[in-house]
């Protein structure tokens, strides 16, 4: 065998043995710590709870979708509009003022 082939074979076995040692360590530590058992997942009793936190709204200026909880709301002409940032909100207000001045 050439030197390069022996080196590759040696590195392969080093990786295999190190993975085996790591797996054995995790297995042993899991057996020695019984208080660290995982609780089973509980089904969500109320699927509509927190629905507002999961609802996405679209920014009319840049088109980004953002969670309604994180969005910056603005009520204009009886309509509620959400923005991803203060800069987008200001750009929307400036463009609506220009449209109102031109009308």
PDB file of N, CA, C and O in Angstrom, residues 61-97:
ATOM      1  N   UNK A  61     -45.328  49.098   1.935  1.00  0.00           N
ATOM      2  CA  UNK A  61     -44.228  49.831   1.299  1.00  0.00           C
ATOM      3  C   UNK A  61     -43.212  48.868   0.685  1.00  0.00           C
ATOM      4  O   UNK A  61     -42.929  48.924  -0.508  1.00  0.00           O
ATOM      5  N   UNK A  62     -42.673  47.973   1.499  1.00  0.00           N
ATOM      6  CA  UNK A  62     -41.610  47.094   0.997  1.00  0.00           C
ATOM      7  C   UNK A  62     -42.097  45.673   0.717  1.00  0.00           C
ATOM      8  O   UNK A  62     -41.357  44.887   0.133  1.00  0.00           O
ATOM      9  N   UNK A  63     -43.306  45.332   1.129  1.00  0.00           N
ATOM     10  CA  UNK A  63     -43.876  44.030   0.819  1.00  0.00           C
ATOM     11  C   UNK A  63     -43.434  42.903   1.725  1.00  0.00           C
ATOM     12  O   UNK A  63     -43.688  41.740   1.435  1.00  0.00           O
ATOM     13  N   UNK A  64     -42.773  43.213   2.822  1.00  0.00           N
ATOM     14  CA  UNK A  64     -42.295  42.189   3.748  1.00  0.00           C
ATOM     15  C   UNK A  64     -43.458  41.677   4.588  1.00  0.00           C
ATOM     16  O   UNK A  64     -44.307  42.448   5.024  1.00  0.00           O
ATOM     17  N   UNK A  65     -43.505  40.354   4.800  1.00  0.00           N
ATOM     18  CA  UNK A  65     -44.488  39.768   5.702  1.00  0.00           C
ATOM     19  C   UNK A  65     -43.872  39.693   7.087  1.00  0.00           C
ATOM     20  O   UNK A  65     -42.740  39.233   7.233  1.00  0.00           O
ATOM     21  N   UNK A  66     -44.626  40.137   8.101  1.00  0.00           N
ATOM     22  CA  UNK A  66     -44.119  40.181   9.469  1.00  0.00           C
ATOM     23  C   UNK A  66     -45.239  39.771  10.407  1.00  0.00           C
ATOM     24  O   UNK A  66     -46.424  39.941  10.085  1.00  0.00           O
ATOM     25  N   UNK A  67     -44.880  39.205  11.559  1.00  0.00           N
ATOM     26  CA  UNK A  67     -45.880  38.814  12.550  1.00  0.00           C
ATOM     27  C   UNK A  67     -46.616  40.052  13.030  1.00  0.00           C
ATOM     28  O   UNK A  67     -46.013  41.110  13.243  1.00  0.00           O
ATOM     29  N   UNK A  68     -47.908  39.921  13.207  1.00  0.00           N
ATOM     30  CA  UNK A  68     -48.730  41.062  13.603  1.00  0.00           C
ATOM     31  C   UNK A  68     -48.300  41.616  14.953  1.00  0.00           C
ATOM     32  O   UNK A  68     -48.380  42.820  15.188  1.00  0.00           O
ATOM     33  N   UNK A  69     -47.801  40.754  15.821  1.00  0.00           N
ATOM     34  CA  UNK A  69     -47.363  41.196  17.144  1.00  0.00           C
ATOM     35  C   UNK A  69     -46.142  42.106  17.036  1.00  0.00           C
ATOM     36  O   UNK A  69     -45.986  43.048  17.805  1.00  0.00           O
ATOM     37  N   UNK A  70     -45.269  41.851  16.069  1.00  0.00           N
ATOM     38  CA  UNK A  70     -44.043  42.627  15.906  1.00  0.00           C
ATOM     39  C   UNK A  70     -44.209  43.844  15.002  1.00  0.00           C
ATOM     40  O   UNK A  70     -43.338  44.702  14.966  1.00  0.00           O
ATOM     41  N   UNK A  71     -45.298  43.917  14.269  1.00  0.00           N
ATOM     42  CA  UNK A  71     -45.497  44.988  13.296  1.00  0.00           C
ATOM     43  C   UNK A  71     -45.832  46.304  13.985  1.00  0.00           C
ATOM     44  O   UNK A  71     -46.313  46.338  15.115  1.00  0.00           O
ATOM     45  N   UNK A  72     -45.583  47.396  13.275  1.00  0.00           N
ATOM     46  CA  UNK A  72     -45.908  48.741  13.754  1.00  0.00           C
ATOM     47  C   UNK A  72     -47.227  49.143  13.111  1.00  0.00           C
ATOM     48  O   UNK A  72     -47.296  49.362  11.901  1.00  0.00           O
ATOM     49  N   UNK A  73     -48.304  49.262  13.911  1.00  0.00           N
ATOM     50  CA  UNK A  73     -49.611  49.564  13.328  1.00  0.00           C
ATOM     51  C   UNK A  73     -49.801  51.065  13.099  1.00  0.00           C
ATOM     52  O   UNK A  73     -49.221  51.898  13.781  1.00  0.00           O
ATOM     53  N   UNK A  74     -50.619  51.385  12.112  1.00  0.00           N
ATOM     54  CA  UNK A  74     -51.002  52.769  11.830  1.00  0.00           C
ATOM     55  C   UNK A  74     -52.434  52.755  11.329  1.00  0.00           C
ATOM     56  O   UNK A  74     -52.756  52.040  10.383  1.00  0.00           O
ATOM     57  N   UNK A  75     -53.284  53.533  11.973  1.00  0.00           N
ATOM     58  CA  UNK A  75     -54.673  53.622  11.535  1.00  0.00           C
ATOM     59  C   UNK A  75     -54.811  54.892  10.703  1.00  0.00           C
ATOM     60  O   UNK A  75     -54.594  55.994  11.182  1.00  0.00           O
ATOM     61  N   UNK A  76     -55.162  54.719   9.451  1.00  0.00           N
ATOM     62  CA  UNK A  76     -55.334  55.848   8.551  1.00  0.00           C
ATOM     63  C   UNK A  76     -56.613  55.651   7.745  1.00  0.00           C
ATOM     64  O   UNK A  76     -56.842  54.584   7.180  1.00  0.00           O
ATOM     65  N   UNK A  77     -57.455  56.641   7.722  1.00  0.00           N
ATOM     66  CA  UNK A  77     -58.741  56.622   7.015  1.00  0.00           C
ATOM     67  C   UNK A  77     -59.604  55.426   7.439  1.00  0.00           C
ATOM     68  O   UNK A  77     -60.253  54.787   6.624  1.00  0.00           O
ATOM     69  N   UNK A  78     -59.573  55.100   8.719  1.00  0.00           N
ATOM     70  CA  UNK A  78     -60.367  53.988   9.225  1.00  0.00           C
ATOM     71  C   UNK A  78     -59.810  52.620   8.882  1.00  0.00           C
ATOM     72  O   UNK A  78     -60.435  51.609   9.156  1.00  0.00           O
ATOM     73  N   UNK A  79     -58.631  52.567   8.291  1.00  0.00           N
ATOM     74  CA  UNK A  79     -58.011  51.306   7.910  1.00  0.00           C
ATOM     75  C   UNK A  79     -56.745  51.097   8.731  1.00  0.00           C
ATOM     76  O   UNK A  79     -55.958  52.024   8.930  1.00  0.00           O
ATOM     77  N   UNK A  80     -56.554  49.890   9.227  1.00  0.00           N
ATOM     78  CA  UNK A  80     -55.375  49.567  10.012  1.00  0.00           C
ATOM     79  C   UNK A  80     -54.313  48.969   9.088  1.00  0.00           C
ATOM     80  O   UNK A  80     -54.547  47.961   8.431  1.00  0.00           O
ATOM     81  N   UNK A  81     -53.155  49.631   9.029  1.00  0.00           N
ATOM     82  CA  UNK A  81     -52.056  49.196   8.175  1.00  0.00           C
ATOM     83  C   UNK A  81     -50.873  48.879   9.076  1.00  0.00           C
ATOM     84  O   UNK A  81     -50.621  49.577  10.055  1.00  0.00           O
ATOM     85  N   UNK A  82     -50.141  47.797   8.752  1.00  0.00           N
ATOM     86  CA  UNK A  82     -48.994  47.384   9.556  1.00  0.00           C
ATOM     87  C   UNK A  82     -47.706  47.567   8.763  1.00  0.00           C
ATOM     88  O   UNK A  82     -47.676  47.337   7.553  1.00  0.00           O
ATOM     89  N   UNK A  83     -46.633  47.933   9.481  1.00  0.00           N
ATOM     90  CA  UNK A  83     -45.336  48.184   8.854  1.00  0.00           C
ATOM     91  C   UNK A  83     -44.245  47.398   9.566  1.00  0.00           C
ATOM     92  O   UNK A  83     -44.342  47.108  10.758  1.00  0.00           O
ATOM     93  N   UNK A  84     -43.177  47.091   8.828  1.00  0.00           N
ATOM     94  CA  UNK A  84     -42.064  46.333   9.415  1.00  0.00           C
ATOM     95  C   UNK A  84     -41.108  47.238  10.164  1.00  0.00           C
ATOM     96  O   UNK A  84     -40.403  46.793  11.056  1.00  0.00           O
ATOM     97  N   UNK A  85     -41.071  48.522   9.818  1.00  0.00           N
ATOM     98  CA  UNK A  85     -40.149  49.442  10.488  1.00  0.00           C
ATOM     99  C   UNK A  85     -40.731  50.853  10.485  1.00  0.00           C
ATOM    100  O   UNK A  85     -41.694  51.151   9.775  1.00  0.00           O
ATOM    101  N   UNK A  86     -40.114  51.700  11.283  1.00  0.00           N
ATOM    102  CA  UNK A  86     -40.537  53.098  11.347  1.00  0.00           C
ATOM    103  C   UNK A  86     -40.233  53.800  10.020  1.00  0.00           C
ATOM    104  O   UNK A  86     -40.998  54.674   9.582  1.00  0.00           O
ATOM    105  N   UNK A  87     -39.154  53.417   9.365  1.00  0.00           N
ATOM    106  CA  UNK A  87     -38.797  54.025   8.085  1.00  0.00           C
ATOM    107  C   UNK A  87     -39.864  53.745   7.029  1.00  0.00           C
ATOM    108  O   UNK A  87     -40.235  54.643   6.255  1.00  0.00           O
ATOM    109  N   UNK A  88     -40.381  52.521   7.000  1.00  0.00           N
ATOM    110  CA  UNK A  88     -41.447  52.194   6.049  1.00  0.00           C
ATOM    111  C   UNK A  88     -42.717  52.964   6.380  1.00  0.00           C
ATOM    112  O   UNK A  88     -43.429  53.427   5.488  1.00  0.00           O
ATOM    113  N   UNK A  89     -43.026  53.100   7.668  1.00  0.00           N
ATOM    114  CA  UNK A  89     -44.216  53.859   8.065  1.00  0.00           C
ATOM    115  C   UNK A  89     -44.088  55.309   7.633  1.00  0.00           C
ATOM    116  O   UNK A  89     -45.026  55.892   7.077  1.00  0.00           O
ATOM    117  N   UNK A  90     -42.902  55.912   7.840  1.00  0.00           N
ATOM    118  CA  UNK A  90     -42.695  57.308   7.447  1.00  0.00           C
ATOM    119  C   UNK A  90     -42.756  57.470   5.933  1.00  0.00           C
ATOM    120  O   UNK A  90     -43.298  58.458   5.420  1.00  0.00           O
ATOM    121  N   UNK A  91     -42.214  56.501   5.191  1.00  0.00           N
ATOM    122  CA  UNK A  91     -42.282  56.560   3.726  1.00  0.00           C
ATOM    123  C   UNK A  91     -43.733  56.483   3.260  1.00  0.00           C
ATOM    124  O   UNK A  91     -44.130  57.185   2.317  1.00  0.00           O
ATOM    125  N   UNK A  92     -44.531  55.647   3.918  1.00  0.00           N
ATOM    126  CA  UNK A  92     -45.958  55.532   3.569  1.00  0.00           C
ATOM    127  C   UNK A  92     -46.682  56.836   3.860  1.00  0.00           C
ATOM    128  O   UNK A  92     -47.482  57.300   3.041  1.00  0.00           O
ATOM    129  N   UNK A  93     -46.409  57.452   5.012  1.00  0.00           N
ATOM    130  CA  UNK A  93     -47.049  58.720   5.353  1.00  0.00           C
ATOM    131  C   UNK A  93     -46.643  59.827   4.385  1.00  0.00           C
ATOM    132  O   UNK A  93     -47.485  60.631   3.969  1.00  0.00           O
ATOM    133  N   UNK A  94     -45.368  59.884   4.013  1.00  0.00           N
ATOM    134  CA  UNK A  94     -44.906  60.908   3.070  1.00  0.00           C
ATOM    135  C   UNK A  94     -45.531  60.719   1.698  1.00  0.00           C
ATOM    136  O   UNK A  94     -45.916  61.699   1.045  1.00  0.00           O
ATOM    137  N   UNK A  95     -45.651  59.483   1.232  1.00  0.00           N
ATOM    138  CA  UNK A  95     -46.235  59.257  -0.083  1.00  0.00           C
ATOM    139  C   UNK A  95     -47.735  59.551  -0.062  1.00  0.00           C
ATOM    140  O   UNK A  95     -48.274  60.069  -1.043  1.00  0.00           O
ATOM    141  N   UNK A  96     -48.420  59.251   1.043  1.00  0.00           N
ATOM    142  CA  UNK A  96     -49.860  59.553   1.104  1.00  0.00           C
ATOM    143  C   UNK A  96     -50.084  61.058   1.187  1.00  0.00           C
ATOM    144  O   UNK A  96     -51.079  61.563   0.668  1.00  0.00           O
ATOM    145  N   UNK A  97     -49.170  61.801   1.817  1.00  0.00           N
ATOM    146  CA  UNK A  97     -49.304  63.265   1.856  1.00  0.00           C
ATOM    147  C   UNK A  97     -49.097  63.860   0.471  1.00  0.00           C
ATOM    148  O   UNK A  97     -49.765  64.801   0.087  1.00  0.00           O
TER     149      UNK A  97
END
